[in-house]
CSV table of C-alpha atoms and ligand atoms in Angstrom, one decimal:
chain,number,residue,atom,x,y,z
Z,1,MET,CA,32.3,2.5,-17.6
Z,2,LYS,CA,29.9,2.4,-21.3
Z,3,LYS,CA,31.6,-0.5,-22.3
Z,4,LEU,CA,31.1,-2.3,-18.4
Z,5,PHE,CA,27.3,-1.5,-19.2
Z,6,ARG,CA,27.0,-2.2,-23.3
Z,7,TYR,CA,28.6,-5.8,-21.8
Z,8,LEU,CA,26.5,-6.5,-19.0
Z,9,GLU,CA,23.5,-5.0,-20.4
Z,10,LYS,CA,23.7,-7.8,-23.3
Z,11,GLU,CA,24.5,-10.6,-21.6
Z,12,TYR,CA,21.2,-9.9,-19.1
Z,13,GLN,CA,19.2,-9.7,-22.2
Z,14,LYS,CA,20.3,-12.6,-24.0
Z,15,LYS,CA,19.6,-14.4,-20.1
Z,16,THR,CA,16.6,-12.8,-20.1
Z,17,PRO,CA,14.1,-12.7,-23.0
Z,18,GLY,CA,10.6,-13.8,-20.7
Z,19,SER,CA,11.2,-11.2,-18.3
Z,20,ALA,CA,12.4,-8.2,-21.5
Z,21,ALA,CA,8.7,-9.4,-23.0
Z,22,LEU,CA,6.6,-8.9,-19.7
Z,23,PHE,CA,8.5,-5.8,-19.0
Z,24,ARG,CA,7.1,-4.2,-22.8
Z,25,ARG,CA,3.5,-5.4,-22.1
Z,26,ALA,CA,3.7,-4.4,-17.9
Z,27,SER,CA,5.3,-0.7,-19.5
Z,28,ARG,CA,1.8,0.1,-21.8
Z,29,VAL,CA,0.3,-0.2,-18.6
Z,30,MET,CA,2.0,0.6,-15.6
Z,31,VAL,CA,4.6,3.4,-15.0
Z,32,ARG,CA,7.9,2.2,-15.9
Z,33,GLY,CA,6.1,-0.7,-15.9
Z,34,GLY,CA,5.8,-1.5,-12.5
Z,35,SER,CA,4.9,0.0,-9.2
Z,36,HIS,CA,8.1,0.4,-6.8
Z,37,THR,CA,11.0,2.1,-8.5
Z,38,LEU,CA,13.7,0.0,-6.6
Z,39,ARG,CA,12.5,-3.2,-8.5
Z,40,LEU,CA,12.6,-1.5,-11.4
Z,41,TRP,CA,16.0,-1.5,-12.4
Z,42,ARG,CA,18.4,-0.9,-15.6
Z,43,PRO,CA,17.7,-2.1,-18.6
Z,44,TYR,CA,14.3,-4.0,-17.2
Z,45,PRO,CA,14.0,-6.2,-14.0
Z,46,PHE,CA,13.4,-9.8,-14.3
Z,47,PHE,CA,9.8,-11.2,-13.8
Z,48,LEU,CA,9.0,-14.0,-11.0
Z,49,SER,CA,8.4,-17.5,-11.5
Z,50,SER,CA,9.0,-18.6,-7.6
Z,51,ALA,CA,10.3,-17.6,-4.3
Z,52,ARG,CA,11.1,-20.3,-1.7
Z,53,GLY,CA,14.4,-20.1,0.7
Z,54,ALA,CA,17.1,-18.1,0.2
Z,55,GLU,CA,16.2,-18.7,-3.7
Z,56,VAL,CA,14.1,-17.2,-6.8
Z,57,VAL,CA,13.2,-18.4,-9.7
Z,58,ASP,CA,12.3,-16.0,-12.9
Z,59,VAL,CA,10.4,-16.8,-16.0
Z,60,ASP,CA,12.8,-17.9,-17.9
Z,61,GLY,CA,14.0,-20.8,-15.6
Z,62,ASN,CA,17.1,-18.4,-14.1
Z,63,ARG,CA,17.8,-19.4,-10.2
Z,64,TYR,CA,19.0,-16.3,-8.0
Z,65,LEU,CA,19.9,-16.6,-4.6
Z,66,ASP,CA,18.2,-13.4,-3.4
Z,67,TYR,CA,19.9,-11.4,-0.5
Z,68,TRP,CA,16.7,-8.5,-0.4
Z,69,GLN,CA,14.2,-11.2,0.3
Z,70,GLY,CA,11.1,-8.7,0.1
Z,71,HIS,CA,12.2,-5.7,1.1
Z,72,TYR,CA,14.1,-7.6,4.0
Z,73,ALA,CA,11.2,-8.5,5.5
Z,74,ASN,CA,12.4,-12.5,5.3
Z,75,ILE,CA,14.8,-12.9,7.7
Z,76,LEU,CA,13.7,-16.7,7.8
Z,77,GLY,CA,13.5,-16.8,4.0
Z,78,HIS,CA,11.4,-16.2,1.5
Z,79,ASN,CA,8.0,-18.5,2.0
Z,80,PRO,CA,9.2,-20.2,5.3
Z,81,GLU,CA,7.7,-23.4,6.1
Z,82,VAL,CA,7.3,-22.5,9.9
Z,83,ILE,CA,4.8,-19.5,9.1
Z,84,ARG,CA,3.1,-21.4,6.4
Z,85,ARG,CA,2.3,-24.4,9.0
Z,86,GLN,CA,0.5,-21.7,10.9
Z,87,VAL,CA,-1.3,-19.6,8.4
Z,88,GLU,CA,-1.8,-22.6,6.2
Z,89,PRO,CA,-4.8,-24.8,8.1
Z,90,HIS,CA,-7.0,-21.2,7.8
Z,91,PHE,CA,-6.6,-20.5,4.1
Z,92,SER,CA,-8.0,-23.5,3.5
Z,93,ARG,CA,-11.4,-22.8,5.8
Z,94,GLY,CA,-11.2,-19.1,4.3
Z,95,ALA,CA,-9.2,-16.9,5.7
Z,96,PHE,CA,-9.9,-13.7,3.6
Z,97,HIS,CA,-10.3,-10.5,5.3
Z,98,THR,CA,-13.0,-9.7,7.4
Z,99,GLY,CA,-12.6,-6.2,9.7
Z,100,PHE,CA,-13.4,-6.9,12.7
Z,101,GLU,CA,-10.8,-7.4,15.9
Z,102,SER,CA,-9.2,-10.7,16.8
Z,103,LEU,CA,-7.4,-12.7,19.3
Z,104,PRO,CA,-4.4,-12.8,17.2
Z,105,GLN,CA,-4.1,-9.3,16.8
Z,106,LEU,CA,-4.3,-8.9,20.4
Z,107,GLU,CA,-1.5,-11.5,20.9
Z,108,LEU,CA,1.1,-9.8,18.7
Z,109,ALA,CA,0.6,-6.9,20.1
Z,110,GLU,CA,1.1,-8.2,23.5
Z,111,LYS,CA,4.3,-9.9,22.3
Z,112,ILE,CA,5.8,-6.1,20.9
Z,113,ILE,CA,5.0,-5.0,24.1
Z,114,ALA,CA,6.6,-7.5,26.4
Z,115,SER,CA,9.4,-8.0,24.1
Z,116,LEU,CA,10.1,-4.0,24.7
Z,117,GLY,CA,10.6,-4.4,28.7
Z,118,GLN,CA,8.6,-1.2,28.7
Z,119,ARG,CA,5.4,-0.3,31.2
Z,120,GLY,CA,2.7,2.2,29.5
Z,121,LEU,CA,3.2,1.5,26.3
Z,122,LYS,CA,0.4,1.2,22.8
Z,123,VAL,CA,0.2,-0.2,20.3
Z,124,ARG,CA,-1.5,0.2,16.7
Z,125,PHE,CA,-1.4,-1.8,13.6
Z,126,THR,CA,-1.3,-0.4,9.7
Z,127,THR,CA,-0.4,-2.0,6.8
Z,128,SER,CA,3.0,0.1,6.2
Z,129,GLY,CA,5.8,1.7,7.5
Z,130,THR,CA,4.7,4.8,5.3
Z,131,LEU,CA,1.4,4.5,7.1
Z,132,ALA,CA,3.1,3.9,10.3
Z,133,ALA,CA,5.4,7.1,10.0
Z,134,THR,CA,3.0,8.9,9.0
Z,135,TYR,CA,0.4,8.4,12.1
Z,136,ALA,CA,3.8,9.1,14.2
Z,137,VAL,CA,4.2,12.1,13.2
Z,138,MET,CA,0.9,13.4,13.6
Z,139,LEU,CA,0.6,12.1,16.6
Z,140,ALA,CA,3.5,13.6,17.8
Z,141,MET,CA,2.3,17.3,16.5
Z,142,ALA,CA,-0.9,16.5,17.9
Z,143,TYR,CA,0.6,16.0,21.6
Z,144,THR,CA,3.2,18.8,21.1
Z,145,GLY,CA,0.8,21.4,19.7
Z,146,ARG,CA,4.0,21.9,17.3
Z,147,GLU,CA,4.1,21.3,13.5
Z,148,ARG,CA,8.1,21.1,12.8
Z,149,VAL,CA,9.7,17.7,12.7
Z,150,LEU,CA,13.7,16.5,12.7
Z,151,LYS,CA,15.1,14.0,10.5
Z,152,ILE,CA,18.3,12.5,9.6
Z,153,GLY,CA,19.8,13.5,6.3
Z,154,GLY,CA,19.4,9.8,4.5
Z,155,GLY,CA,17.1,8.2,6.2
Z,156,TRP,CA,14.1,7.0,4.3
Z,157,HIS,CA,10.9,6.7,6.6
Z,158,GLY,CA,8.7,5.9,3.5
Z,159,ALA,CA,6.9,8.2,1.1
Z,160,SER,CA,5.2,10.2,3.9
Z,161,PRO,CA,4.8,14.0,2.8
Z,162,TYR,CA,6.3,14.7,6.5
Z,163,LEU,CA,9.5,13.3,5.7
Z,164,LEU,CA,10.1,13.8,2.1
Z,165,LYS,CA,13.1,16.0,2.5
Z,166,GLY,CA,16.8,14.9,3.2
Z,167,VAL,CA,16.4,11.5,1.5
Z,168,LYS,CA,18.7,11.4,-1.5
Z,169,TYR,CA,21.8,13.1,-2.0
Z,170,HIS,CA,21.2,15.5,-4.4
Z,171,PRO,CA,24.5,17.3,-5.3
Z,172,GLY,CA,25.2,20.7,-4.6
Z,173,THR,CA,22.5,20.5,-1.6
Z,174,GLY,CA,23.6,17.2,-0.1
Z,175,PHE,CA,20.2,16.1,2.1
Z,176,ARG,CA,19.0,19.8,2.3
Z,177,SER,CA,16.2,19.3,-0.6
Z,178,ALA,CA,13.0,18.2,-0.9
Z,179,ASP,CA,12.1,14.8,-2.7
Z,180,SER,CA,8.7,14.8,-3.8
Z,181,ALA,CA,6.7,16.9,-6.2
Z,182,GLY,CA,3.5,16.5,-5.4
Z,183,LEU,CA,3.2,18.7,-1.9
Z,184,PRO,CA,2.6,21.5,-0.8
Z,185,SER,CA,5.0,24.4,-1.2
Z,186,ASP,CA,5.9,25.0,2.3
Z,187,PHE,CA,6.1,21.3,3.7
Z,188,SER,CA,9.7,22.0,2.9
Z,189,ARG,CA,10.8,24.4,5.8
Z,190,LYS,CA,8.7,22.3,8.6
Z,191,ILE,CA,10.9,19.7,7.8
Z,192,LEU,CA,14.6,19.9,9.3
Z,193,VAL,CA,18.1,18.1,8.4
Z,194,THR,CA,20.9,17.2,10.5
Z,195,ARG,CA,24.0,14.8,10.3
Z,196,PHE,CA,23.2,10.5,11.1
Z,197,ASN,CA,25.6,10.3,14.3
Z,198,ASP,CA,26.3,14.5,14.6
Z,199,ALA,CA,26.3,15.3,17.9
Z,200,GLN,CA,27.2,18.9,18.1
Z,201,HIS,CA,25.0,19.5,14.7
Z,202,LEU,CA,22.3,17.9,16.5
Z,203,SER,CA,22.7,20.1,19.4
Z,204,ASP,CA,23.0,23.1,17.8
Z,205,VAL,CA,19.6,22.5,15.9
Z,206,PHE,CA,17.6,21.7,18.9
Z,207,ARG,CA,19.1,24.6,20.7
Z,208,GLN,CA,17.5,26.8,18.0
Z,209,HIS,CA,14.6,25.0,16.8
Z,210,GLY,CA,13.5,22.8,19.4
Z,211,LYS,CA,11.2,24.6,20.8
Z,212,LYS,CA,9.2,23.9,17.0
Z,213,LEU,CA,9.9,21.0,17.4
Z,214,ALA,CA,6.8,18.0,17.5
Z,215,ALA,CA,9.3,15.3,16.6
Z,216,PHE,CA,12.8,14.0,16.1
Z,217,ILE,CA,12.9,10.4,13.7
Z,218,LEU,CA,15.5,8.4,13.6
Z,219,GLU,CA,16.7,4.9,12.4
Z,220,PRO,CA,19.2,3.6,15.1
Z,221,PHE,CA,20.3,1.6,12.0
Z,222,ILE,CA,20.1,3.8,9.1
Z,223,GLY,CA,19.3,1.1,6.0
Z,224,VAL,CA,18.9,2.7,2.5
Z,225,GLY,CA,21.3,5.4,4.3
Z,226,GLY,CA,24.1,2.7,3.8
Z,227,PHE,CA,23.3,0.0,7.3
Z,228,LEU,CA,25.2,2.3,9.8
Z,229,PHE,CA,24.5,2.2,13.6
Z,230,CYS,CA,23.7,5.3,15.5
Z,231,SER,CA,26.3,5.7,18.3
Z,232,ARG,CA,25.1,4.9,21.6
Z,233,GLU,CA,26.4,9.0,22.7
Z,234,TYR,CA,24.2,9.8,20.2
Z,235,LEU,CA,21.0,8.1,20.9
Z,236,GLU,CA,21.2,9.3,24.5
Z,237,LEU,CA,22.2,12.9,23.2
Z,238,ALA,CA,18.6,12.8,20.9
Z,239,ARG,CA,16.8,11.5,24.6
Z,240,LYS,CA,18.1,14.1,26.5
Z,241,LEU,CA,17.8,16.9,24.0
Z,242,ALA,CA,13.8,15.8,23.3
Z,243,ASP,CA,13.3,15.4,26.8
Z,244,LYS,CA,14.4,19.2,27.4
Z,245,TYR,CA,12.5,20.7,24.8
Z,246,GLY,CA,10.0,18.0,25.0
Z,247,VAL,CA,9.9,17.0,21.6
Z,248,VAL,CA,8.6,13.5,20.6
Z,249,LEU,CA,11.6,11.0,19.9
Z,250,ILE,CA,10.6,8.5,17.6
Z,251,PHE,CA,12.8,5.6,16.8
Z,252,ASP,CA,12.0,4.2,13.5
Z,253,GLU,CA,12.8,0.4,13.9
Z,254,ILE,CA,11.3,-0.7,10.7
Z,255,ILE,CA,14.4,-2.0,9.6
Z,256,SER,CA,16.1,-2.6,12.5
Z,257,GLY,CA,13.1,-4.2,14.9
Z,258,PHE,CA,13.8,-7.5,15.2
Z,259,ARG,CA,16.5,-8.0,13.0
Z,260,PHE,CA,19.6,-8.1,15.9
Z,261,CYS,CA,17.8,-9.8,18.3
Z,262,PRO,CA,14.1,-10.5,19.2
Z,263,SER,CA,12.8,-7.1,20.2
Z,264,GLY,CA,13.7,-3.4,18.6
Z,265,LEU,CA,17.9,-2.7,17.9
Z,266,GLN,CA,16.9,0.4,21.4
Z,267,THR,CA,16.5,-3.0,23.7
Z,268,ILE,CA,19.8,-3.7,23.0
Z,269,TYR,CA,21.1,0.3,23.7
Z,270,GLY,CA,19.4,0.3,26.9
Z,271,LEU,CA,17.3,3.2,25.2
Z,272,GLN,CA,13.3,4.5,25.6
Z,273,PRO,CA,12.3,6.5,22.6
Z,274,ASP,CA,8.5,8.2,22.8
Z,275,ILE,CA,7.2,6.1,19.8
Z,276,SER,CA,9.0,2.7,17.8
Z,277,LEU,CA,7.9,2.1,14.2
Z,278,PHE,CA,7.8,-1.4,13.0
Z,279,GLY,CA,7.3,-2.9,10.4
Z,280,LYS,CA,8.8,-5.4,7.9
Z,281,LEU,CA,9.4,-8.2,9.0
Z,282,ILE,CA,6.9,-7.8,12.4
Z,283,GLY,CA,4.3,-9.3,9.8
Z,284,GLY,CA,6.3,-12.7,8.5
Z,285,GLY,CA,5.9,-11.9,5.0
Z,286,GLN,CA,2.0,-10.1,4.8
Z,287,ALA,CA,1.3,-5.9,5.3
Z,288,VAL,CA,1.8,-5.2,9.0
Z,289,SER,CA,2.9,-2.2,10.5
Z,290,ALA,CA,2.9,-0.7,14.0
Z,291,VAL,CA,3.4,2.6,15.7
Z,292,VAL,CA,4.0,1.6,19.4
Z,293,GLY,CA,4.0,4.9,22.1
Z,294,ARG,CA,3.6,5.9,25.6
Z,295,SER,CA,0.0,6.2,26.2
Z,296,GLU,CA,-0.6,9.6,26.5
Z,297,ILE,CA,0.7,10.3,23.3
Z,298,MET,CA,-1.2,7.1,21.5
Z,299,GLU,CA,-4.4,8.3,23.1
Z,300,GLY,CA,-4.5,10.9,20.9
Z,301,CYS,CA,-6.4,9.1,18.6
Z,302,ASP,CA,-9.0,8.2,21.0
Z,303,ARG,CA,-9.9,11.8,23.0
Z,304,PRO,CA,-13.2,12.7,24.3
Z,305,LYS,CA,-14.6,15.4,21.8
Z,306,ALA,CA,-14.6,18.2,24.3
Z,307,ALA,CA,-10.3,18.0,24.3
Z,308,GLY,CA,-10.9,19.4,20.6
Z,309,LEU,CA,-9.8,16.5,17.6
Z,310,ARG,CA,-8.5,13.3,17.5
Z,311,VAL,CA,-5.5,11.7,15.3
Z,312,GLN,CA,-7.5,10.0,12.8
Z,313,PHE,CA,-5.3,6.8,12.9
Z,314,GLU,CA,-7.5,4.4,11.3
Z,315,GLY,CA,-4.7,1.8,10.2
Z,316,GLY,CA,-6.8,0.8,7.0
Z,317,THR,CA,-9.6,-1.3,5.6
Z,318,PHE,CA,-7.1,-4.0,5.5
Z,319,SER,CA,-5.5,-3.2,9.2
Z,320,SER,CA,-4.7,-5.9,11.0
Z,321,HIS,CA,-5.9,-8.7,8.6
Z,322,GLU,CA,-6.3,-11.6,11.2
Z,323,GLU,CA,-4.0,-13.8,9.3
Z,324,TYR,CA,-1.3,-11.4,8.6
Z,325,MET,CA,-1.5,-11.2,12.5
Z,326,ARG,CA,-1.0,-14.6,12.7
Z,327,ALA,CA,2.0,-14.5,10.6
Z,328,GLY,CA,3.5,-11.9,11.9
Z,329,LEU,CA,3.0,-14.3,15.3
Z,330,ALA,CA,4.8,-17.1,13.6
Z,331,MET,CA,7.6,-15.1,13.2
Z,332,LEU,CA,8.4,-13.8,15.7
Z,333,ASP,CA,7.2,-16.6,18.4
Z,334,TYR,CA,9.6,-18.2,15.7
Z,335,LEU,CA,12.6,-15.7,16.1
Z,336,GLU,CA,12.2,-15.7,20.3
Z,337,GLN,CA,12.1,-19.1,20.7
Z,338,ASN,CA,15.0,-19.8,18.3
Z,339,GLN,CA,17.0,-16.4,19.1
Z,340,ASP,CA,20.6,-18.2,20.0
Z,341,ARG,CA,20.5,-20.5,16.6
Z,342,VAL,CA,19.3,-17.2,14.6
Z,343,TYR,CA,21.3,-14.4,15.4
Z,344,PRO,CA,24.8,-15.8,16.2
Z,345,TYR,CA,24.1,-18.0,12.9
Z,346,LEU,CA,23.3,-14.5,10.7
Z,347,GLY,CA,25.6,-12.4,12.1
Z,348,GLU,CA,28.4,-14.7,11.8
Z,349,GLN,CA,27.9,-15.7,8.4
Z,350,ALA,CA,27.3,-12.0,7.2
Z,351,GLU,CA,31.1,-11.7,8.6
Z,352,ARG,CA,32.5,-14.2,6.3
Z,353,LEU,CA,30.3,-12.6,3.6
Z,354,ARG,CA,31.3,-9.0,3.8
Z,355,ARG,CA,34.9,-9.9,4.8
Z,356,GLY,CA,34.7,-13.0,1.5
Z,357,ILE,CA,33.4,-9.8,-0.5
Z,358,GLU,CA,36.4,-7.2,-0.2
Z,359,LYS,CA,39.4,-9.8,-0.4
Z,360,VAL,CA,37.6,-11.0,-3.7
Z,361,PHE,CA,37.9,-7.0,-5.0
Z,362,ARG,CA,41.0,-6.7,-3.4
Z,363,ASP,CA,42.6,-9.8,-5.3
Z,364,GLU,CA,41.8,-8.1,-8.9
Z,365,GLY,CA,43.3,-5.0,-7.3
Z,366,LEU,CA,40.1,-3.1,-7.0
Z,367,GLU,CA,38.4,-1.1,-3.3
Z,368,ALA,CA,35.3,-2.8,-2.2
Z,369,VAL,CA,34.1,-1.6,1.2
Z,370,CYS,CA,30.8,-3.3,3.0
Z,371,THR,CA,28.9,-1.4,5.7
Z,372,GLY,CA,26.8,-3.5,7.9
Z,373,TYR,CA,29.0,-4.5,10.1
Z,374,GLY,CA,28.0,-5.2,13.7
Z,375,ASN,CA,29.6,-2.4,16.5
Z,376,GLU,CA,30.7,-2.9,20.1
Z,377,LEU,CA,27.1,-3.5,21.3
Z,378,VAL,CA,25.2,-5.2,17.7
Z,379,LYS,CA,28.0,-8.6,17.4
Z,380,ASP,CA,25.2,-9.8,15.1
Z,381,SER,CA,24.2,-7.6,12.0
Z,382,SER,CA,23.0,-10.2,9.0
Z,383,PHE,CA,23.1,-6.9,6.8
Z,384,PHE,CA,25.9,-6.1,3.8
Z,385,MET,CA,25.9,-3.0,1.8
Z,386,VAL,CA,29.3,-3.4,-0.9
Z,387,ASN,CA,30.8,0.4,-1.6
Z,388,PHE,CA,33.2,1.6,-4.0
Z,389,PRO,CA,35.2,4.4,-2.5
Z,390,GLN,CA,36.0,7.3,-5.2
Z,391,LYS,CA,39.0,8.3,-3.1
Z,392,LYS,CA,40.2,7.2,0.4
Z,393,ILE,CA,37.2,7.9,3.2
Z,394,ALA,CA,35.7,5.6,6.0
Z,395,TYR,CA,32.0,5.2,5.9
Z,396,ARG,CA,30.5,7.0,8.8
Z,397,ARG,CA,27.4,8.6,6.9
Z,398,PRO,CA,25.3,8.2,4.5
Z,399,GLU,CA,26.6,11.3,2.8
Z,400,ASP,CA,30.2,8.7,2.4
Z,401,LEU,CA,27.6,6.8,0.1
Z,402,TRP,CA,25.9,8.3,-1.6
Z,403,ASN,CA,28.1,11.4,-2.8
Z,404,PRO,CA,28.8,10.3,-5.9
Z,405,ARG,CA,32.3,12.3,-5.9
Z,406,ARG,CA,33.0,10.1,-2.5
Z,407,SER,CA,31.5,6.6,-3.6
Z,408,SER,CA,31.1,5.3,-6.9
Z,409,VAL,CA,27.1,5.5,-7.1
Z,410,VAL,CA,26.3,3.9,-10.3
Z,411,LEU,CA,28.6,0.9,-9.4
Z,412,ARG,CA,27.1,0.1,-6.4
Z,413,GLU,CA,23.7,0.6,-7.6
Z,414,GLU,CA,23.8,-0.9,-11.1
Z,415,ALA,CA,26.6,-1.9,-12.9
Z,416,LEU,CA,27.5,-4.3,-9.8
Z,417,LYS,CA,23.4,-6.0,-9.7
Z,418,LEU,CA,23.8,-7.0,-13.8
Z,419,ALA,CA,27.2,-8.6,-13.0
Z,420,LEU,CA,25.7,-10.6,-9.8
Z,421,LEU,CA,22.4,-11.5,-12.0
Z,422,LEU,CA,24.4,-12.9,-14.5
Z,423,ASN,CA,26.2,-14.8,-12.0
Z,424,GLY,CA,22.9,-16.0,-10.2
Z,425,VAL,CA,22.8,-13.4,-7.1
Z,426,HIS,CA,20.4,-10.9,-6.7
Z,427,VAL,CA,21.1,-7.7,-4.8
Z,428,VAL,CA,19.9,-4.3,-3.8
Z,429,HIS,CA,22.4,-1.2,-3.2
Z,430,GLY,CA,25.0,-3.5,-3.7
Z,431,GLY,CA,24.0,-6.1,-1.4
Z,432,GLY,CA,21.0,-6.6,0.8
Z,433,CYS,CA,20.6,-9.4,4.4
Z,434,LEU,CA,20.7,-12.9,5.1
Z,435,SER,CA,18.4,-15.0,5.6
Z,436,THR,CA,18.4,-18.2,8.4
Z,437,VAL,CA,18.2,-20.2,5.0
Z,438,HIS,CA,21.1,-19.1,3.1
Z,439,THR,CA,23.7,-21.8,4.0
Z,440,PRO,CA,27.2,-21.6,4.0
Z,441,GLU,CA,27.3,-22.9,1.3
Z,442,ASP,CA,25.4,-19.9,-0.4
Z,443,VAL,CA,27.6,-18.1,1.4
Z,444,ASN,CA,30.6,-19.7,-0.4
Z,445,ARG,CA,28.7,-19.6,-3.9
Z,446,THR,CA,28.2,-15.8,-3.6
Z,447,ILE,CA,31.4,-14.8,-2.6
Z,448,LYS,CA,32.5,-16.6,-5.9
Z,449,ALA,CA,29.8,-14.7,-8.2
Z,450,TYR,CA,30.9,-11.5,-6.3
Z,451,ALA,CA,34.5,-12.5,-7.3
Z,452,ALA,CA,33.1,-12.7,-11.2
Z,453,ALA,CA,31.7,-9.3,-11.0
Z,454,ALA,CA,35.2,-8.2,-9.8
Z,455,HIS,CA,37.2,-9.6,-12.7
Z,456,LEU,CA,34.6,-8.1,-15.1
Z,457,PHE,CA,35.0,-4.6,-13.6
Z,458,ARG,CA,38.4,-4.8,-13.7
Z,459,ARG,CA,38.4,-5.4,-17.8
Z,460,TYR,CA,36.3,-3.6,-18.3
Z,461,LEU,CA,36.8,-0.2,-16.4
R,1,LIG,C1,13.5,2.7,7.6
R,1,LIG,C2,12.4,2.6,7.0
R,1,LIG,N1,11.5,3.1,7.6
R,1,LIG,C3,10.2,3.1,6.4
R,1,LIG,C4,10.6,2.6,6.0
R,1,LIG,C5,8.5,2.7,5.0
R,1,LIG,O1,8.1,1.5,5.0
R,1,LIG,P1,7.0,0.9,3.7
R,1,LIG,O2,7.7,0.1,2.6
R,1,LIG,O3,6.3,-0.3,4.1
R,1,LIG,O4,5.9,1.9,3.6
R,1,LIG,C6,11.0,1.5,5.4
R,1,LIG,C7,10.7,1.0,3.8
R,1,LIG,O5,11.7,0.5,3.6
R,1,LIG,C8,12.3,1.4,5.9
R,1,LIG,O6,12.9,0.6,5.6
């Protein structure tokens, strides 16, 4: 492994001297040289010069096909024309933040609710998934008068203090440990963690703790946990148990929302949570997230004084910025109007990519297994994550991907990343997602880049 990294880092440094210099400068004024750990890979990240469509260019002039696409927000690629056309005229008039209510906000709220096809829902906007998840938990606690929250091992809902447990896999404790310092010592006891897609475990947890739970939060398609779908039976059970024990069921659709159809993944499954979270692509590339929930729960942020304290859900200074709302509307309009083309195209090209990647590794005598494949309900998935099993396993749960004894995490997260950067492709967690502007030729080029990485792995490992 050492030899492989020595080669990869040396070649990367040769290619990116401008970024290396900027990173040294950044490290003097920013912790670890930046603001988001995922963007700060080893030995240092490249610095961006421009981004358009499927491609980004760094300050040294290197071009990369990008499958990170703004933390999966850019389903139409970077700087999409269809959205720019809608927002640019307003910017030329001076569309800075004003801090007033506006029609685009109302229209975006109506659009999201209409897409879900349910009655009695209310929306409130904020600016990040982290905030949306935090407010949702506060609403659930206020509604139920309870303090415990159940989440899935491997589930990431942003850096919400209520949910920073069972995110990272810790050798020894698995997904049972807290993931952040700087929180009250008893917070960890209030967060319970259950196993992804494990019906028996879920039933046991509810039997034992159900009456004390405020909320059960889960991603119907788990993102960083491994690009895996919850089964329909599991979600049905979650709904049933939440009803039985009076627990608020929260679907975090910040990744899955509008990714598989022009609405939440929940509409494909035919299941209704009490609260849904949306983010990422609902802002059309701007900072928008939404908490959408049953009116009686959402009203918790606006109850009469006599009923006690309300939930202080103020979306923030920049919440529902008029141009963010306009960009979000343009995005959702586009997806709705072009759904027959967009989703099948993404699904078809991603399928080709996943199969192609597995094949080029096989050709080098190495095993790579992709997750992100669709299932019997979701035909078109644009996601792919490339995993290197340490032993024969089926990738069914986050622990299969994140336990280093089952999967080589270093190879996926670090070595593959650099090997692909050397070949003009940028990925996170060994893969990412397609956008509508990744062409079939881009997919071919990407498979070739993975083949070159596979070749390097065989040579140096
Ligand atoms: C499922 C999920 N929920 C919440 C978040 C947090 O969103 P944000 O990064 O906008 O705070 C993320 C971010 O990646 C996410 O994937």
